Every structure is written in C-alpha cells, then in structure tokens.
Amino acid sequence: MVTIRLTAVVCIFCIFFCGCSASYIYDEHTGINDPIRFGAGFIGARGPVESDSGNKVLQDVSGIQVIRGNDGLLANAGFNTRAISATAALTAGSDSMAISPLQYYNTHHDDCHFIAFYPAPSEYTGAIASYTIDGSQDIMAAPAQTARFTLNNNIAFNFIHLLARIELKVIAADDIYATNYGNLTSALVTVPNQLELSVSADGNTILSKKPSSTNLILDFGTLSLDTMDTTTSSGYMVYPDASDIATINLAFTNRPAQDYAIENLTLEAGKISVIVATVSASEINFAITLKQWQAGNGTGQDIDI
C-alpha cells in the first residue's frame, strides 16, 4: 500500500479528464448523443489519500471545482468566474471520475477550456473562494487546459500547491543540555487561517489572506530532546508568508514556556520549511531547511497513482 499526503513542493496533483458545453454533440458513428467520459489519476497528492497496488484510491475524493470558459480559441475563453460550472469526484476503488453536470463539446465541435481548484470552498461569491484552514489541508489550483474534439484528447489538470508546509526539529547541542531542559512539551506558532482564492476571467488564480483574517494556534506537540538529528514533528500547511510567523513559543519539561524569535524563516508554496531548534546552555538557535515534498514511499520521488 502506498500512503500519500494531501498537505504543502514542488509537487504535482493531476486529474485527467476530457470534457466540455451544455449542448450535446451528435456522434455520427453511433447515432446517439454521447457525453464525454472522465478518467482520473493522482500524482503526488498530499493529504491522507491512499492507493492500493493497482493505483486506485481507497477513499472517496470529492469537491473538485471546475470552471469552463467560452468555447473556441483559448485567447477568447473568457472564463465565467461568477459561478462554478461543475464539480468532480473520484470514488474509492475506481479510476474513473464523475463530473456533474456532464460536459459536452458544442454542436460546432469547438475547443473547450477549463480551469479547476480544490478543495470545495466554504463559500464562492464574486469570483472569490473562501477557506478557513486548520493546518491539515492544502489548497490547489490548475491553470487553463484545452480539450480538442479533433484529437479526442484528455485534459491533464496540473494542480499546483498554494500553501507551504512547516515542520519542527529540536536538537540538544550537548547531552547536558538535553538533561537540563528535558523533552519539548509544546511548540506553538500563530498563523492566519482565513484565506481567499481569487479567480480571474483570464483563468488565473491568486491565493491571499483575508483582510480581516482570524488567527490559528498550531502546536507541534511533544518531541524528545537529544543530540541525535532525528526528531522531527508532524507538519502543518500554512499560508506562505514568513512574516506571519515571527516567533515560536517553546516549553520543556524543565523550562517554562517562552517566546523565541525565528530569524530568516523562508516559506514557499509547495515546499517544506523545517525549523531546526538547537538547544544550548542559555539560548536556542534556529536554522531553516527548505526541502521538497517527500512522497509516501519515503524515496523523495513523486508517485504516479
């Protein structure tokens, strides 16, 4: 079994489908009105998504948001961002994706164009998708893709991660410091948790913090403190603005909670920032390691599912 993590790479989540207008096309070969069929696969998804040996997901994935542009030339697509055109879902154990409503080429067989984003927002109004995150989910968007009737080709949506992932590692510079401090009992950072994804008529998407965003406190939890460079926390996905995380509050078994400044923190959408805290006699020094997503098989390579 392969386990894949749906969080912040640069890693790619792809959904393959072909589709297109609300007018049916007449199939000259079969003599029937036939909707375009959809297939789906996942590449490097980051959230608890698991696949079996046949690369089929073991749980349902729903809420993929699809917006359609004007048929014809891509330059004239003019995506209708006032409303979601369709939603898509993948059923556990299946490699075919359902979309509602069904999509068709128009009667002139013009090219059709789509953009997509995931997951479903709490609200979509005025071309803005609203999210309230808790650190466990990612937000992804895919640029415009075109389906051509003459080629009967599938669309490959390349979903880009829009959030960054942060992790914490604690190291004792010497065994005596590990004894003096004791294990880490809590590690708190405060981040904004209300975000907006703006969708423009040209098909571009921009993620930003809501102007009046509330904050969320994330706790990396308990970690053993020793001189070995092996203890790393679980990660959280956050908006990729390092200025949001100026300090971290650390508490140890033998030390009360205290705020520490994090200098030179770098956050990058689709990548992992590891905050490395090194404990010495009277201070804690911080270093930042920026790395790519690691796939579920532990090899550091993306997995095609």
Coordinates of C-alpha atoms in Angstrom, one line a residue:
M1 CA 0.0 0.0 0.0
V2 CA 1.2 3.5 -0.8
T3 CA 0.3 6.3 1.5
I4 CA 0.3 9.8 0.1
R5 CA 0.0 13.1 2.0
L6 CA -2.5 15.8 0.8
T7 CA -0.5 19.0 2.6
A8 CA 2.3 21.8 1.5
V9 CA 6.5 21.5 -3.4
V10 CA 7.3 21.5 -5.7
C11 CA 4.9 18.6 -6.1
I12 CA 2.0 18.0 -8.6
F13 CA -1.5 16.7 -8.2
C14 CA -3.1 15.8 -11.5
I15 CA -6.6 14.9 -12.5
F16 CA -7.1 13.6 -16.1
F17 CA -10.4 14.2 -17.8
C18 CA -11.9 15.3 -21.0
G19 CA -15.0 17.4 -21.2
C20 CA -16.7 20.4 -22.4
S21 CA -20.7 23.0 -23.2
A22 CA -24.1 22.2 -22.1
S23 CA -25.1 21.4 -25.7
Y24 CA -25.0 17.7 -26.8
I25 CA -22.9 16.6 -29.7
Y26 CA -24.2 14.1 -32.2
D27 CA -21.9 11.1 -32.7
E28 CA -22.0 10.3 -36.4
H29 CA -20.7 6.7 -35.7
T30 CA -23.2 5.7 -33.0
G31 CA -26.1 8.0 -33.8
I32 CA -26.5 9.0 -30.2
N33 CA -25.8 12.0 -28.0
D34 CA -22.8 10.8 -26.0
P35 CA -21.3 12.7 -23.1
I36 CA -17.6 12.9 -22.8
R37 CA -16.2 10.4 -20.3
F38 CA -13.8 11.3 -17.5
G39 CA -10.9 9.5 -16.0
A40 CA -8.8 10.4 -13.0
G41 CA -5.4 9.7 -11.5
F42 CA -3.4 11.3 -8.7
I43 CA 0.2 12.3 -8.8
G44 CA 1.9 13.3 -5.5
A45 CA -1.3 14.3 -3.7
R46 CA -0.6 15.4 -0.1
G47 CA -3.3 14.6 2.2
P48 CA -4.4 11.3 3.7
V49 CA -5.0 9.7 0.3
E50 CA -4.1 6.0 0.0
S51 CA -3.9 3.8 -3.0
D52 CA -3.9 0.1 -3.5
S53 CA -1.4 -2.0 -5.5
G54 CA -3.5 -1.2 -8.6
N55 CA -3.0 2.6 -8.0
K56 CA -6.7 3.1 -7.2
V57 CA -7.6 5.3 -4.3
L58 CA -9.1 3.7 -1.2
Q59 CA -11.3 6.6 -0.2
D60 CA -13.6 9.0 -2.0
V61 CA -12.2 12.3 -3.2
S62 CA -14.8 15.0 -3.8
G63 CA -15.2 18.7 -4.2
I64 CA -13.0 19.3 -7.2
Q65 CA -14.3 22.7 -8.6
V66 CA -14.3 23.1 -12.4
I67 CA -14.9 26.4 -14.3
R68 CA -15.5 26.4 -18.0
G69 CA -14.5 29.1 -20.5
N70 CA -16.1 30.2 -23.7
D71 CA -15.7 27.6 -26.5
G72 CA -13.4 28.3 -29.4
L73 CA -9.9 30.0 -29.2
L74 CA -8.3 29.9 -25.8
A75 CA -7.4 33.6 -26.2
N76 CA -11.1 34.3 -26.2
A77 CA -12.0 31.8 -23.5
G78 CA -13.3 34.5 -21.0
F79 CA -13.9 32.1 -18.1
N80 CA -17.2 32.6 -16.4
T81 CA -16.0 33.1 -12.8
R82 CA -19.3 34.1 -11.4
A83 CA -20.2 30.5 -10.7
I84 CA -18.8 27.0 -10.6
S85 CA -19.5 25.2 -13.9
A86 CA -19.2 21.6 -12.5
T87 CA -17.9 19.6 -9.6
A88 CA -16.0 16.4 -9.9
A89 CA -15.4 13.4 -7.6
L90 CA -13.5 10.2 -7.6
T91 CA -15.0 7.1 -5.9
A92 CA -12.8 4.7 -3.8
G93 CA -11.6 1.8 -5.8
S94 CA -12.3 3.4 -9.2
D95 CA -10.1 5.2 -11.7
S96 CA -12.9 7.0 -13.4
M97 CA -14.1 10.4 -12.3
A98 CA -17.6 11.6 -12.2
I99 CA -18.5 15.2 -13.1
S100 CA -21.8 17.0 -12.6
P101 CA -23.3 18.3 -14.7
L102 CA -21.9 16.3 -17.6
Q103 CA -19.8 18.2 -20.1
Y104 CA -20.1 18.1 -23.9
Y105 CA -18.5 19.7 -26.9
N106 CA -20.8 22.1 -28.6
T107 CA -22.5 21.3 -32.0
H108 CA -19.7 23.0 -33.9
H109 CA -17.1 20.8 -32.1
D110 CA -15.2 23.9 -30.9
D111 CA -12.3 23.6 -28.5
C112 CA -13.4 23.9 -24.9
H113 CA -11.4 25.2 -21.9
F114 CA -11.4 24.5 -18.2
I115 CA -9.7 25.6 -15.0
A116 CA -10.0 23.9 -11.7
F117 CA -9.2 24.2 -8.0
Y118 CA -9.5 22.0 -4.9
P119 CA -11.0 21.6 -2.3
A120 CA -14.5 22.9 -2.3
P121 CA -14.6 26.3 -0.5
S122 CA -16.9 27.2 2.3
E123 CA -18.2 30.0 0.1
Y124 CA -17.8 31.1 -3.5
T125 CA -19.0 34.6 -4.2
G126 CA -17.9 37.3 -6.7
A127 CA -15.1 35.0 -8.1
I128 CA -13.6 34.5 -4.7
A129 CA -13.4 31.1 -3.0
S130 CA -13.2 31.4 0.8
Y131 CA -11.4 28.9 3.0
T132 CA -10.8 28.5 6.8
I133 CA -7.9 26.2 7.2
D134 CA -6.7 24.2 10.2
G135 CA -3.2 23.2 9.1
S136 CA -4.2 19.8 7.8
Q137 CA -5.4 20.6 4.3
D138 CA -3.8 22.0 1.1
I139 CA -5.3 24.4 -1.4
M140 CA -4.5 23.7 -5.0
A141 CA -5.3 25.3 -8.4
A142 CA -4.8 24.2 -12.0
P143 CA -4.2 26.6 -15.0
A144 CA -6.4 26.5 -18.1
Q145 CA -6.4 23.3 -20.2
T146 CA -8.0 22.7 -23.6
A147 CA -9.9 19.7 -24.9
R148 CA -9.9 19.4 -28.7
F149 CA -12.7 17.5 -30.5
T150 CA -10.5 16.6 -33.4
L151 CA -7.9 15.0 -31.2
N152 CA -10.4 13.5 -28.7
N153 CA -7.7 14.1 -26.1
N154 CA -8.0 14.1 -22.3
I155 CA -7.2 17.2 -20.3
A156 CA -4.4 16.8 -17.8
F157 CA -5.0 19.3 -15.0
N158 CA -1.7 20.1 -13.3
F159 CA -2.7 21.1 -9.8
I160 CA -0.1 23.4 -8.0
H161 CA 0.1 23.5 -4.2
L162 CA -0.6 27.0 -3.0
L163 CA 0.3 26.5 0.7
A164 CA 3.6 25.9 2.4
R165 CA 4.4 23.1 4.9
I166 CA 6.2 23.7 8.2
E167 CA 7.8 21.2 10.5
L168 CA 9.9 21.4 13.7
K169 CA 13.1 19.6 14.7
V170 CA 14.8 20.0 18.1
I171 CA 18.4 19.1 18.8
A172 CA 20.5 19.4 22.0
A173 CA 24.0 20.8 21.4
D174 CA 25.2 18.5 24.2
D175 CA 23.8 15.8 26.4
I176 CA 24.0 18.0 29.4
Y177 CA 21.5 20.5 27.8
A178 CA 19.1 17.7 27.0
T179 CA 19.1 16.8 30.7
N180 CA 18.8 20.4 31.8
Y181 CA 15.9 21.2 29.5
G182 CA 14.1 17.9 29.3
N183 CA 11.8 17.0 26.5
L184 CA 9.8 19.5 24.5
T185 CA 6.3 19.6 25.8
S186 CA 4.7 22.1 23.4
A187 CA 5.7 24.3 20.5
L188 CA 3.2 26.9 19.4
V189 CA 3.0 29.2 16.3
T190 CA 0.2 31.6 15.4
V191 CA -0.8 31.8 11.7
P192 CA -3.7 33.3 9.8
N193 CA -6.4 30.8 8.9
Q194 CA -8.9 32.6 6.7
L195 CA -7.8 32.7 3.0
E196 CA -9.3 33.7 -0.3
L197 CA -8.6 32.3 -3.8
S198 CA -9.4 34.9 -6.4
V199 CA -10.3 33.5 -9.9
S200 CA -10.0 35.9 -12.8
A201 CA -11.7 35.8 -16.2
D202 CA -8.4 35.0 -17.9
G203 CA -8.1 31.8 -15.9
N204 CA -5.5 32.9 -13.4
T205 CA -5.9 32.2 -9.6
I206 CA -4.3 34.1 -6.7
L207 CA -4.4 33.0 -3.1
S208 CA -4.3 35.7 -0.4
K209 CA -5.1 36.2 3.3
K210 CA -8.5 37.6 4.0
P211 CA -8.0 41.2 5.2
S212 CA -9.8 40.5 8.4
S213 CA -8.5 37.0 8.9
T214 CA -8.6 35.4 12.3
N215 CA -5.6 33.5 13.6
L216 CA -5.0 29.9 14.4
I217 CA -2.6 28.5 17.0
L218 CA -0.8 25.3 15.8
D219 CA 1.0 23.0 18.3
F220 CA 3.8 20.8 17.0
G221 CA 3.3 18.7 20.1
T222 CA 5.8 16.8 22.3
L223 CA 9.3 15.9 21.0
S224 CA 12.2 14.1 22.6
L225 CA 15.3 16.3 23.1
D226 CA 18.6 14.6 22.5
T227 CA 21.8 15.1 20.5
M228 CA 20.6 13.0 17.6
D229 CA 19.4 14.8 14.5
T230 CA 16.4 12.5 14.1
T231 CA 13.4 14.1 15.9
T232 CA 11.0 15.9 13.6
S233 CA 7.5 16.9 14.3
S234 CA 4.4 16.3 12.1
G235 CA 3.8 19.1 9.7
Y236 CA 1.2 21.8 9.1
M237 CA 0.2 23.6 6.0
V238 CA 0.2 27.4 6.2
Y239 CA -0.1 30.5 4.1
P240 CA 3.4 31.0 2.5
D241 CA 4.2 34.4 4.2
A242 CA 7.1 34.1 6.6
S243 CA 6.2 37.5 8.3
D244 CA 3.2 35.7 9.8
I245 CA 5.4 33.5 11.9
A246 CA 7.9 35.8 13.7
T247 CA 8.1 33.8 17.0
I248 CA 7.6 30.3 18.3
N249 CA 6.6 29.5 21.9
L250 CA 8.5 26.6 23.3
A251 CA 8.1 24.8 26.6
F252 CA 10.2 22.0 28.0
T253 CA 9.8 19.6 30.9
N254 CA 12.3 21.7 33.0
R255 CA 11.7 25.1 31.4
P256 CA 8.6 27.2 31.3
A257 CA 7.0 28.3 28.1
Q258 CA 8.8 31.2 26.4
D259 CA 8.6 33.1 23.1
Y260 CA 11.6 32.8 20.8
A261 CA 12.2 34.9 17.7
I262 CA 12.6 32.9 14.4
E263 CA 15.0 34.7 12.1
N264 CA 15.4 34.1 8.4
L265 CA 12.3 31.9 8.1
T266 CA 11.5 31.1 4.5
L267 CA 8.1 29.8 3.4
E268 CA 7.5 28.7 -0.2
A269 CA 4.3 27.3 -1.7
G270 CA 4.7 23.6 -2.4
K271 CA 7.8 23.2 -0.2
I272 CA 8.6 22.2 3.3
S273 CA 10.3 24.6 5.7
V274 CA 11.9 22.7 8.6
I275 CA 12.6 24.9 11.7
V276 CA 15.6 23.4 13.4
A277 CA 15.9 24.5 17.0
T278 CA 19.3 23.8 18.6
V279 CA 19.3 24.0 22.4
S280 CA 22.5 25.1 24.2
A281 CA 23.3 26.4 27.7
S282 CA 21.2 29.6 27.8
E283 CA 19.8 30.0 24.4
I284 CA 18.0 28.3 21.5
N285 CA 19.3 29.0 18.0
F286 CA 17.2 28.5 14.9
A287 CA 18.1 27.4 11.4
I288 CA 15.8 26.8 8.4
T289 CA 16.0 23.9 6.0
L290 CA 13.9 24.2 2.8
K291 CA 13.2 21.0 1.0
Q292 CA 10.9 19.4 -1.5
W293 CA 7.8 17.3 -0.6
Q294 CA 8.6 13.7 0.3
A295 CA 6.4 11.2 -1.3
G296 CA 4.6 8.5 0.7
N297 CA 7.0 5.7 -0.2
G298 CA 9.9 7.6 1.6
T299 CA 12.0 7.9 -1.5
G300 CA 11.5 11.6 -2.0
Q301 CA 10.2 10.9 -5.5
D302 CA 6.7 11.6 -6.7
I303 CA 4.4 8.7 -7.1
D304 CA 2.0 8.3 -10.0
I305 CA -1.3 7.0 -8.9

